[in-house]
Tab-separated table of C-alpha atoms in Angstrom:
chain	number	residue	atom	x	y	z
A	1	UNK	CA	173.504	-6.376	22.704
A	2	UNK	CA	173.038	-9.503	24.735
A	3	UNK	CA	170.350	-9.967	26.150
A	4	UNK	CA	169.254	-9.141	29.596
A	5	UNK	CA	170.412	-12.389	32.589
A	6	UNK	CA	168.578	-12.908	35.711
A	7	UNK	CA	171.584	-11.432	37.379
A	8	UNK	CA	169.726	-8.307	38.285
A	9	UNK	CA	166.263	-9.733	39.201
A	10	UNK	CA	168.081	-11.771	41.801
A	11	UNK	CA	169.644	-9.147	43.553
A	12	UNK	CA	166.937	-6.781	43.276
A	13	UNK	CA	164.977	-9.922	45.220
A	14	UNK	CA	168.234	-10.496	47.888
A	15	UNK	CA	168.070	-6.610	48.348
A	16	UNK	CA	164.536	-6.614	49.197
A	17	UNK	CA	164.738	-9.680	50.866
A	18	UNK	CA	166.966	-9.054	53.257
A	19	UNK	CA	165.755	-5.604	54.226
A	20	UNK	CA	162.228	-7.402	54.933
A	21	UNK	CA	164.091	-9.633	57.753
A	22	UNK	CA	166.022	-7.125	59.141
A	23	UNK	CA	163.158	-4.841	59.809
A	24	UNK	CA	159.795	-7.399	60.007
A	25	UNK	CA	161.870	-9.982	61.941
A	26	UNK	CA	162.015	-7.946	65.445
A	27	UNK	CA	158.463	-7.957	65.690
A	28	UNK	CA	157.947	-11.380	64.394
A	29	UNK	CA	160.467	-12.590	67.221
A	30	UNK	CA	158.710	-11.404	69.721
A	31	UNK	CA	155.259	-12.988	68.969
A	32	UNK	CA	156.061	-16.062	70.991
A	33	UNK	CA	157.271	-13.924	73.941
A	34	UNK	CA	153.879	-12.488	74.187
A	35	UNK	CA	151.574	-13.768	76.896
A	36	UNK	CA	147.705	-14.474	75.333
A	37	UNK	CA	146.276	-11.930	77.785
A	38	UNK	CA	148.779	-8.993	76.847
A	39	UNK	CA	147.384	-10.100	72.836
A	40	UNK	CA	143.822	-9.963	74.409
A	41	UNK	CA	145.041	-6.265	76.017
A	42	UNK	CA	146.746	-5.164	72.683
A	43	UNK	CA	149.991	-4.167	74.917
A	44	UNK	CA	153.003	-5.589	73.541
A	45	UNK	CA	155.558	-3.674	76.482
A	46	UNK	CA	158.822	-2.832	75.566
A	47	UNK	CA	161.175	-4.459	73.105
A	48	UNK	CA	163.289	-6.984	74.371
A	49	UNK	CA	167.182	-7.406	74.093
A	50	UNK	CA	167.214	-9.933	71.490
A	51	UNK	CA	165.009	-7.561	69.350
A	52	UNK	CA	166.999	-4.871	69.575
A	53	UNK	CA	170.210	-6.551	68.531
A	54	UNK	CA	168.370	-8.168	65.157
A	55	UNK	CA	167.835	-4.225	64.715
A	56	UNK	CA	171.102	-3.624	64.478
A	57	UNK	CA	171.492	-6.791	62.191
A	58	UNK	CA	168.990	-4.601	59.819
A	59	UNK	CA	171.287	-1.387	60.037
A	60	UNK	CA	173.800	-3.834	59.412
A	61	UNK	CA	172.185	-5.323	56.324
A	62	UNK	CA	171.719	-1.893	55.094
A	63	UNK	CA	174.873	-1.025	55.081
A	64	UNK	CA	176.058	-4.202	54.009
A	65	UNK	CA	174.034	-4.188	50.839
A	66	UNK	CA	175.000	-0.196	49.863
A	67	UNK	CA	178.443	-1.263	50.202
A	68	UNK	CA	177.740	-3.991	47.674
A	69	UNK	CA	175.650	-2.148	45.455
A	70	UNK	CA	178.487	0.971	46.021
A	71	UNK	CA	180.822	-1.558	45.422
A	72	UNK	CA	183.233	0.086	47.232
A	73	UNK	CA	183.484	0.730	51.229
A	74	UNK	CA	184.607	4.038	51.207
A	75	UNK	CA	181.651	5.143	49.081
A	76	UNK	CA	178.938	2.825	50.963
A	77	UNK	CA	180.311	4.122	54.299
A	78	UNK	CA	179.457	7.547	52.743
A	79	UNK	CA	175.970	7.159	51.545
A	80	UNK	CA	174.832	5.040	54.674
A	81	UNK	CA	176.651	7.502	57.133
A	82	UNK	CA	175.057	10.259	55.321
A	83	UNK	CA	171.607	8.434	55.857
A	84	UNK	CA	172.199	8.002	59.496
A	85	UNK	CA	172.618	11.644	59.840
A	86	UNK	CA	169.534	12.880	58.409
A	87	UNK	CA	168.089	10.261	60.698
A	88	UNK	CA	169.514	11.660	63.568
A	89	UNK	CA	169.234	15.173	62.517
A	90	UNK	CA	165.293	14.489	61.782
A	91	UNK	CA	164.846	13.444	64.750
A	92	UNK	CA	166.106	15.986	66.820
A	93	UNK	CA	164.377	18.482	64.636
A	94	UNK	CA	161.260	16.397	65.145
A	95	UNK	CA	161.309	16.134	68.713
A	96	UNK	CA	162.022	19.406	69.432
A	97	UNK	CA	159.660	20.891	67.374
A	98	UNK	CA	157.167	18.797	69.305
A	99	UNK	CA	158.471	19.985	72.705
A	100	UNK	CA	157.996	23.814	71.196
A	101	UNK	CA	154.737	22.974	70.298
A	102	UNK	CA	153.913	21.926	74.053
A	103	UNK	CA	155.505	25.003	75.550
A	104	UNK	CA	153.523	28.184	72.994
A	105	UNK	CA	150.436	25.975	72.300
A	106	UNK	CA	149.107	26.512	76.227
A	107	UNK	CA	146.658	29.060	74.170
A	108	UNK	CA	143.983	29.014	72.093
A	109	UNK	CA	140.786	26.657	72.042
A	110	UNK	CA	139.776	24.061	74.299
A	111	UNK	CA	139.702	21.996	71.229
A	112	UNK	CA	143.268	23.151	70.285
A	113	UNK	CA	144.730	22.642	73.841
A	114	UNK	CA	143.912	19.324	74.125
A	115	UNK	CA	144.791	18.151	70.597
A	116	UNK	CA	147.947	19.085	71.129
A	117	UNK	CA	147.967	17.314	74.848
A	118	UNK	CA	146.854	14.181	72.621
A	119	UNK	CA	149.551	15.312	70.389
A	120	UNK	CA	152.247	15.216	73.120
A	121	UNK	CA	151.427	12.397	75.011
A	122	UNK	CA	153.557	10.150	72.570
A	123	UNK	CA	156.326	12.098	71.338
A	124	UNK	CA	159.033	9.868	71.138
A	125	UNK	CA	156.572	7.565	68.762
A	126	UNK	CA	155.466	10.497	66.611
A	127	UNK	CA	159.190	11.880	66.544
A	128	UNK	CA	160.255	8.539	64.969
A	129	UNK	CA	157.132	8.859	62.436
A	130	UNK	CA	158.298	12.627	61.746
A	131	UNK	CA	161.966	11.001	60.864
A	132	UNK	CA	160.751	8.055	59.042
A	133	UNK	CA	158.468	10.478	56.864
A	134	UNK	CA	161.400	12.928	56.179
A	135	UNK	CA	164.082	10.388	55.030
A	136	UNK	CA	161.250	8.866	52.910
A	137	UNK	CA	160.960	12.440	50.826
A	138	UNK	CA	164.504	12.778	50.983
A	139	UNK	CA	165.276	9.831	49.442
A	140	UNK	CA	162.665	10.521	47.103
A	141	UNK	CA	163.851	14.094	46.101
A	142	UNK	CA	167.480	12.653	46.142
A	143	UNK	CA	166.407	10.551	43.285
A	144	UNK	CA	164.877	13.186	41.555
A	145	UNK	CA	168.074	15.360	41.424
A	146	UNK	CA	170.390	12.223	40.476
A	147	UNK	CA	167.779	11.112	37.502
A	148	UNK	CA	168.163	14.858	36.081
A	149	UNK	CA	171.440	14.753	36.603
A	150	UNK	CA	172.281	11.134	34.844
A	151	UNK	CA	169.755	12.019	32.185
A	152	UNK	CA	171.574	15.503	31.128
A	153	UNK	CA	174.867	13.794	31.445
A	154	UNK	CA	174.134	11.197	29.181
A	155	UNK	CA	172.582	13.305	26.630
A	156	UNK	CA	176.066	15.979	26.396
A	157	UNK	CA	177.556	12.509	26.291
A	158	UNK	CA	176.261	12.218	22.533
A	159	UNK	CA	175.156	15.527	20.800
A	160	UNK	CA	172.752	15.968	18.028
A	161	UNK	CA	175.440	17.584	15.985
A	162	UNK	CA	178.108	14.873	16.492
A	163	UNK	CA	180.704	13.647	13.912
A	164	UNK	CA	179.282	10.462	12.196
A	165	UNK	CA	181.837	10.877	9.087
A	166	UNK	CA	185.943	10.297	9.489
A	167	UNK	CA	188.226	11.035	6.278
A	168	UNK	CA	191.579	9.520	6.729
A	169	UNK	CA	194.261	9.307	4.266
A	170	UNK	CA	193.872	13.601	3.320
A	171	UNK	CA	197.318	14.355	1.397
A	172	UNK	CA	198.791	17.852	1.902
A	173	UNK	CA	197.164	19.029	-1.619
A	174	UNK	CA	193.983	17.888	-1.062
A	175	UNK	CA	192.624	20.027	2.128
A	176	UNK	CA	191.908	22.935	0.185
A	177	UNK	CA	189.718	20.997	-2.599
A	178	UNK	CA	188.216	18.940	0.113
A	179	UNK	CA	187.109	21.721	2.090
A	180	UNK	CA	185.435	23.629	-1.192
A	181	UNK	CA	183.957	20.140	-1.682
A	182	UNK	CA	182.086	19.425	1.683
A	183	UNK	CA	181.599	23.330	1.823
A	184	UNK	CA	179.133	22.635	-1.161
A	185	UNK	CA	177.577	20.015	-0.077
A	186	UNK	CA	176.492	21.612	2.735
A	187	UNK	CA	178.832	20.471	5.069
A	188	UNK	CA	180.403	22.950	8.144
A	189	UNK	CA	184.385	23.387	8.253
A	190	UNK	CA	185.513	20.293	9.253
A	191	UNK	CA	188.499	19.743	11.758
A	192	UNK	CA	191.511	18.314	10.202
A	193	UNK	CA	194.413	17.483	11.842
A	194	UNK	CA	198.066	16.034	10.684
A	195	UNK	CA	199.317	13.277	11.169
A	196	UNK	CA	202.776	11.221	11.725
A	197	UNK	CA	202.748	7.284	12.157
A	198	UNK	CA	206.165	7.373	14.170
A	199	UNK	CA	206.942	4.208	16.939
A	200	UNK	CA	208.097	4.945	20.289
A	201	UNK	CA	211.709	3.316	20.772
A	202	UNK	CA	213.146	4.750	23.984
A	203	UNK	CA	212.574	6.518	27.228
A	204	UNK	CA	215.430	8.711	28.507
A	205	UNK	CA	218.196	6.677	26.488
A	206	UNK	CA	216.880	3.535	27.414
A	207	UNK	CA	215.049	1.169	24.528
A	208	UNK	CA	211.281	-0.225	25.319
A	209	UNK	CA	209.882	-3.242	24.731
A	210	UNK	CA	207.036	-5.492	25.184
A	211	UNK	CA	209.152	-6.913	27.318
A	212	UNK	CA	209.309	-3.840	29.690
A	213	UNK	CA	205.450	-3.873	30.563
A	214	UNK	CA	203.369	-6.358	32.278
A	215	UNK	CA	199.773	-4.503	31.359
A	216	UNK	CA	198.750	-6.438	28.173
A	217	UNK	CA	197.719	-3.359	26.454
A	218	UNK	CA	200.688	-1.565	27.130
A	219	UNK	CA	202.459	-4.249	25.342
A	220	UNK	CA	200.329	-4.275	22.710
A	221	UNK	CA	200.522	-0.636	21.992
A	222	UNK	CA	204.468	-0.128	22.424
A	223	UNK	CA	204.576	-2.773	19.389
A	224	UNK	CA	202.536	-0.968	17.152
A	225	UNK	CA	202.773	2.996	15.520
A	226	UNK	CA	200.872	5.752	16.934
A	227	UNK	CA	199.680	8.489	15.344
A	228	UNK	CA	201.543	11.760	16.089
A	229	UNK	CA	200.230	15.367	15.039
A	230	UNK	CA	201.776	18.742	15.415
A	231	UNK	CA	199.575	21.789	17.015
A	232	UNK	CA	200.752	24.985	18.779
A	233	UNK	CA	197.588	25.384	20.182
A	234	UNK	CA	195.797	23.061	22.760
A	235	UNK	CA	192.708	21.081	21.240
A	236	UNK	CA	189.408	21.325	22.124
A	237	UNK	CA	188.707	19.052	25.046
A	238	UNK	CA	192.191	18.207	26.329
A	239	UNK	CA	192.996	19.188	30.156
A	240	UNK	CA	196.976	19.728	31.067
A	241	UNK	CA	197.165	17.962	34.062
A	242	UNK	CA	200.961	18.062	34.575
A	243	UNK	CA	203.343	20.449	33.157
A	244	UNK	CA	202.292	23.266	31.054
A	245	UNK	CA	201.136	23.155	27.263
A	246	UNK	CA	203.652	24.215	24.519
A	247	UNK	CA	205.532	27.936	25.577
A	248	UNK	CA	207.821	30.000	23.122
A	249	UNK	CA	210.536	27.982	24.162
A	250	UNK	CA	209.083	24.532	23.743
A	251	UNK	CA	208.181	25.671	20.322
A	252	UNK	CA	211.435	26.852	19.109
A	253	UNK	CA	213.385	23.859	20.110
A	254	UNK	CA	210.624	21.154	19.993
A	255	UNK	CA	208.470	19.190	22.689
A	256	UNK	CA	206.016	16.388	23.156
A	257	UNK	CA	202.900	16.193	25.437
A	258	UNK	CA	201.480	12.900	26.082
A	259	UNK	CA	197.968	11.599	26.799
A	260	UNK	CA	197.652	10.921	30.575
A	261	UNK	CA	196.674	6.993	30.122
A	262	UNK	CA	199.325	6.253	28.008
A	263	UNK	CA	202.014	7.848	30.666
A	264	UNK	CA	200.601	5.999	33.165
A	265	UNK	CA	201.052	2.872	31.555
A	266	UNK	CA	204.751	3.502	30.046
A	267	UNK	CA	205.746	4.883	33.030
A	268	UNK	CA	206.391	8.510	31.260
A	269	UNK	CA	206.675	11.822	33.523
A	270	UNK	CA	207.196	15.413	32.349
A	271	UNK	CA	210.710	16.119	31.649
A	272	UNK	CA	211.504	12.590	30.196
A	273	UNK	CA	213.181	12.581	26.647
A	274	UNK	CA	211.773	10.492	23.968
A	275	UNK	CA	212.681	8.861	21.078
A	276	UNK	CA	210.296	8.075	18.151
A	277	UNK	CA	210.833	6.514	14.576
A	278	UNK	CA	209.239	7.658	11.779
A	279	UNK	CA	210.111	6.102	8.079
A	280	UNK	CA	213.361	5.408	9.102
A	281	UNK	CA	213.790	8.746	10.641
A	282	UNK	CA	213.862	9.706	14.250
A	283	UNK	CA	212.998	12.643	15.999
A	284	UNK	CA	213.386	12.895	20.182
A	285	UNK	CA	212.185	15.796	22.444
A	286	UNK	CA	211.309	16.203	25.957
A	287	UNK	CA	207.841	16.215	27.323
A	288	UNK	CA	206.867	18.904	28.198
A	289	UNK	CA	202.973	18.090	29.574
A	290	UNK	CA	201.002	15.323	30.400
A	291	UNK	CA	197.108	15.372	28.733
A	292	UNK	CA	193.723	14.548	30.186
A	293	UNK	CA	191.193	14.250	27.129
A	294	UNK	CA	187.119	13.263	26.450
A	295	UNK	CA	187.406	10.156	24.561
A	296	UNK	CA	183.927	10.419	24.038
A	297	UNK	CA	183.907	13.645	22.327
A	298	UNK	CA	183.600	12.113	18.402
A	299	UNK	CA	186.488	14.120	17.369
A	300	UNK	CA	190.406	12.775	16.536
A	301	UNK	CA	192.370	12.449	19.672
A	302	UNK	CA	196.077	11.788	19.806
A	303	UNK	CA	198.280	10.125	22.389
A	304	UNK	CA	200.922	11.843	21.520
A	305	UNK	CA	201.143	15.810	20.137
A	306	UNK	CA	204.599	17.297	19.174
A	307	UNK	CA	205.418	20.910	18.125
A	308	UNK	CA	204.838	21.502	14.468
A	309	UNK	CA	208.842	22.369	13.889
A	310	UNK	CA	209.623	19.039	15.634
A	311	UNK	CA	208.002	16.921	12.143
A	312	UNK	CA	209.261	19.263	9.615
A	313	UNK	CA	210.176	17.368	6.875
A	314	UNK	CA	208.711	13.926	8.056
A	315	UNK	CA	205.765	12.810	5.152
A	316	UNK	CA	202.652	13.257	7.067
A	317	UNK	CA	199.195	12.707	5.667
A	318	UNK	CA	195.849	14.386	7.575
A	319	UNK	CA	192.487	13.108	9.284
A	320	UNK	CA	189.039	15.506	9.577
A	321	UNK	CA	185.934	14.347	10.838
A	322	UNK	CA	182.393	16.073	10.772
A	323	UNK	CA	179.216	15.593	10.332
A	324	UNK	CA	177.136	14.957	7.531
A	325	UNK	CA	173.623	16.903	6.800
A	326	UNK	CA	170.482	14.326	7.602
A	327	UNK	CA	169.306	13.321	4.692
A	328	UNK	CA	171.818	12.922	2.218
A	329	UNK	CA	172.568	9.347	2.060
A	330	UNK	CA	175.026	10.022	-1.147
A	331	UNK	CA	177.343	12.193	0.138
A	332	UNK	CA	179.672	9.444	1.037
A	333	UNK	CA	179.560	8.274	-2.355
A	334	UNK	CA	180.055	11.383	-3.974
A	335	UNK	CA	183.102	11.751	-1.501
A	336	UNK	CA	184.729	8.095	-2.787
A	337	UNK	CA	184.158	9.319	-5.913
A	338	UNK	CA	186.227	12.384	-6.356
A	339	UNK	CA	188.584	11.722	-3.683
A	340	UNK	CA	189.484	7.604	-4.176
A	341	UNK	CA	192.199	8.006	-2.099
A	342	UNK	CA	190.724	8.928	0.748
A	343	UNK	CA	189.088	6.547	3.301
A	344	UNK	CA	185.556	7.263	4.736
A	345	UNK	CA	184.811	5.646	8.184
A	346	UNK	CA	181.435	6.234	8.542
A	347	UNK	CA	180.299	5.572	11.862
A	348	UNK	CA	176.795	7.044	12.057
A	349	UNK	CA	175.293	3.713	11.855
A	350	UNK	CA	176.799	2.813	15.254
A	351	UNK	CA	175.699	6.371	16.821
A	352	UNK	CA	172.050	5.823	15.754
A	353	UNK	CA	172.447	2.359	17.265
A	354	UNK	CA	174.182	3.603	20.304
A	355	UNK	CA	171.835	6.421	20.514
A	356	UNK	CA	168.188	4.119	20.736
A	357	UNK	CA	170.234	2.635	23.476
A	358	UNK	CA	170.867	5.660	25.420
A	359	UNK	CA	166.666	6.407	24.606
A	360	UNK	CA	165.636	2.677	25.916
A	361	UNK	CA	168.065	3.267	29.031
A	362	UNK	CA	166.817	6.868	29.713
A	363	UNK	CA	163.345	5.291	29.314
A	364	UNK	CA	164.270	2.597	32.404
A	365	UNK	CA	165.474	5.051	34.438
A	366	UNK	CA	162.135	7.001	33.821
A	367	UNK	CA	160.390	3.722	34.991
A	368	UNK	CA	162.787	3.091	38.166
A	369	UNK	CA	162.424	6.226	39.198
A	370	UNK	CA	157.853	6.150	38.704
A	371	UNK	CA	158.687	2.719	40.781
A	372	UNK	CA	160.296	4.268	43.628
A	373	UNK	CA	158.204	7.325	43.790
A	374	UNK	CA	154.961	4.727	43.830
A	375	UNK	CA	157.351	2.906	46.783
A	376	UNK	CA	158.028	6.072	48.994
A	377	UNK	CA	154.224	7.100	48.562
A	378	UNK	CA	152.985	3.628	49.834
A	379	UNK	CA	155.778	3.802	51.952
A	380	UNK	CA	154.862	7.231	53.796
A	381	UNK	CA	150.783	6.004	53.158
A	382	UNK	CA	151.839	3.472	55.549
A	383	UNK	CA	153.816	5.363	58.091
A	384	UNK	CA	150.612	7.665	58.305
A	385	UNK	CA	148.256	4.692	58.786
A	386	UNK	CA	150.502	3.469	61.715
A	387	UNK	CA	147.851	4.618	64.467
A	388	UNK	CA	144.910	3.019	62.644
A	389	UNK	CA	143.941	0.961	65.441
A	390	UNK	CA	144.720	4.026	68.075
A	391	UNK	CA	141.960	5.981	66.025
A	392	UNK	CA	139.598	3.007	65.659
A	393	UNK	CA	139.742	2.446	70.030
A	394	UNK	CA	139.137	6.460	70.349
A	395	UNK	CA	136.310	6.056	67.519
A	396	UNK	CA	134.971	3.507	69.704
A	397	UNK	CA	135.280	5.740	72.964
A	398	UNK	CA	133.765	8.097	71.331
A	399	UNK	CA	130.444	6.236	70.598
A	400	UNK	CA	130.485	5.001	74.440
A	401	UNK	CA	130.529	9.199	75.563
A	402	UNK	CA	127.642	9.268	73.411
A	403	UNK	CA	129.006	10.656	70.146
A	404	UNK	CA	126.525	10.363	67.230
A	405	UNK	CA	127.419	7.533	64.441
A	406	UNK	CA	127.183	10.582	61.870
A	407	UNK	CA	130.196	12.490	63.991
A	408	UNK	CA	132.373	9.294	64.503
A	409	UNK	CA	131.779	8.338	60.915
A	410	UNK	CA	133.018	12.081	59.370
A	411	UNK	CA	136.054	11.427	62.025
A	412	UNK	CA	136.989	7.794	60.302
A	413	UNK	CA	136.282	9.298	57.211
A	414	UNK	CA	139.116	11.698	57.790
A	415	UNK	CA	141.216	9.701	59.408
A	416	UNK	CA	141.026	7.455	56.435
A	417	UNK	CA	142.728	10.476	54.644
A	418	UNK	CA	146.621	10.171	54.607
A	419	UNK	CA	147.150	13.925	54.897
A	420	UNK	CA	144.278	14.854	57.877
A	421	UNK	CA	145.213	11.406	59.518
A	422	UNK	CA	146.929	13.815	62.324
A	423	UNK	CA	144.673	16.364	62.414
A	424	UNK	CA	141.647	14.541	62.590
A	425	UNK	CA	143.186	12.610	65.124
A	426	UNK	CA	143.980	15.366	67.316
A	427	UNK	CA	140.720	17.019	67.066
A	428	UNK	CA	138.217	13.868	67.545
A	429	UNK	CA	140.717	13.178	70.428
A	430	UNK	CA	140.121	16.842	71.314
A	431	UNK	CA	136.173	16.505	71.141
A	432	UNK	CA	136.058	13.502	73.700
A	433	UNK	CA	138.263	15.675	75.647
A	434	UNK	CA	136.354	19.249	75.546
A	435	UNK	CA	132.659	17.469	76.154
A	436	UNK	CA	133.992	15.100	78.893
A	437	UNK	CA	135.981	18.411	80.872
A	438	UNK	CA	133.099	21.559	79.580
A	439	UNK	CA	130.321	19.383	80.820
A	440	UNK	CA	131.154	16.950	83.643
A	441	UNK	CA	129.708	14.739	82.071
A	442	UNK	CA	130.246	11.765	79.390
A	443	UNK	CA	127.918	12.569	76.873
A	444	UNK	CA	128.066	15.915	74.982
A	445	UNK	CA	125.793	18.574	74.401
A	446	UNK	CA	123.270	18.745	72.575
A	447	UNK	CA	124.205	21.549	70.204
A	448	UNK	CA	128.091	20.217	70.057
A	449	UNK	CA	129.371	19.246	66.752
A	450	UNK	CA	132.744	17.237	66.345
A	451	UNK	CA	135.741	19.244	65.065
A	452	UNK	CA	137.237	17.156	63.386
């Protein structure tokens, strides 16, 4: 493989780059509208005009940069209109869970009561640090469902029990002493399948050509043979997706189904007659289905598939694949051996290479995803530290009422903690409240203890 270009380290820095303007620049703009007393204050006032709009720049480089990673609008407009949903949705959830909690928490504790005043007194803030915190675990647990999902997919891609072993080249007499032959050697049934090299000449009457086709690999293929077989049953992993697979009918007077990218590209529909040449002999037949098939299934697939009365007579030879028991590295050459005639593709060289690949790319995704979990937990770390400085000033009220440094130190020391930030917020804020309104007076009892 080639190895890796800087291509992706420079858009994973654009990416992150330009969601760091589009979010950090707002506040950064507004620095030099500040006045020095309002910085000596701490009271930055409402966001201005201009900041709001280079907000919407950000939503704009959001989208902007899933419709480029998407790379395609239809599917960016998706995923960032799905985003902007749960936003919306979070935050209606959010804020009206915090308005319930204002109207049936009027009982309980002084304590209680007044933590949740402290609670309510900013609820549009906390209702955007509610939303902020439930995209970030969505996103997260998104991630987790599409890793399992991209993991399992690309291990059915390539099973254990693949076919690494193609025999082309089987004459009619030899597919019962091949069978006995791979039968002991340990070796399951193997599919075998016949097959016709025939060339397509015409389409409804009308003779095709290179010519006839502007895709290059449509005019490639109409120059060459294909290989036809002849089933009256559908193979495993092929989909009808027009038409209907071989009836009675079809197989008493002959028909042809055809693979669904090759139709596409010749311009073939169900009902069309066509011609074929085989050895100087033609056959022609409608078709009577078009085929979807797994091309990644390690088994023979055809393009084209006729009824078996169709290629009576026509000299046809057969292919089988299957796969070979791990740890006989002879069985190939015993298989030259006694059948010479017979070619051996043996392709499980390639599968072990292309299966340490699918193991080092299922070990980067493992990585990206410990990445962006370690993100979204600094990331929500973060959005819980937000009122540091709001805990810090009530710390410092706190030791002007005439709290103890032991009680304002076991508050910071639970504030410090991402998942009591809240609560210990609400409850030291609830202390200053209960000893300043229980006593009349700033400093608290003697006996009171912080709840916190």
């Amino acid at each position: 493989m080639p190895p890796p270009g800087l291509s992706p380290v420079l858009q994973g820095a654009a990416t992150g780059l330009v969601l760091l303007l589009g979010f950090a620049l707002p506040p950064l703009l507004q620095l030099k509208e500040v006045p020095a007393l309002r910085v000596i204050r701490r009271d930055m006032g409402p966001p201005r005009q201009s900041a709001l709009a280079v907000y919407v720049l950000g939503f704009g480089a959001v989208f902007a940069l899933l419709w480029w990673q998407a790379g395609d609008l239809k599917l960016g407009s998706y995923v960032f209109g799905g985003f902007a949903g749960a936003f919306g949705v979070f935050a209606a959830i959010g804020y009206g869970a915090l308005k319930s909690i204002g109207r049936f928490g009027r009982t309980g504790s002084v304590s209680w009561r007044y933590g949740l005043a402290n609670l309510l007194r900013r609820p549009r803030a906390n209702a955007v640090q509610i939303t902020a915190i439930a995209v970030g675990l969505t996103a997260i647990l998104l991630l987790t469902l599409i890793r399992a999902d991209l993991l399992d997919s690309w291990r059915k891609r390539l099973p254990p029990d693949a076919a690494d072993r193609f025999l082309v080249n089987i004459q009619p007499e030899q597919r019962g002493p091949l069978a006995e032959f791979l039968e002991r050697n340990g070796v399951k049934q193997p599919q075998t399948f016949p097959m016709v090299r025939a060339r397509l000449v015409a389409i409804n009457g009308r003779q095709v050509g290179a010519d006839d086709y502007s895709d290059e690999r449509a005019r490639r293929q109409i120059e060459r043979e294909f290989n036809v077989t002849y089933l009256s049953a559908l193979p495993a992993d092929n989909k009808v997706s027009e038409g209907a697979w071989f009836g009675p009918e079809d197989l008493e007077r002959g028909a042809i189904s055809v693979e669904h990218w090759i139709a596409e590209r010749f311009g073939i529909r169900t009902g069309d007659r066509l011609d074929f040449v085989s050895a100087g002999q033609g056959f022609s037949a409608p078709v009577a289905s078009i085929r979807k098939l797994d091309w990644d299934s390690m088994r023979p697939n055809f393009f084209f598939i006729t009824t078996p009365r169709l290629l009576e007579g026509f000299p046809a030879s057969y292919i089988a694949s299957f796969h070979a028991p791990p740890g006989d590295a002879l069985l190939t050459l015993r298989l030259s051996r006694a059948f010479p005639n017979v070619t051996v593709i043996d392709v499980g060289v390639i599968l072990r290479q292309v299966q340490r690949v699918m193991d080092q790319l299922i070990g980067a995704v493992q990585l990206v995803f410990l990445f962006a979990l370690a993100a979204g937990v600094l990331v929500l770390y973060a959005a819980l530290l937000a009122t540091q400085d709001e805990r810090t000033h009530e710390a410092a009220v706190m030791r002007v009422l005439g709290a103890r440094r032991a009680q304002v130190l076991a508050c910071s020391r639970r504030s410090a903690r991402p998942r009591s930030a809240g609560r210990s917020r609400h409850a030291c804020s609830s202390w200053i409240s209960s000893g300043t309104a229980g006593s009349g007076s700033p400093a608290p009892r003697s006996g009171s203890r912080a709840s916190c």
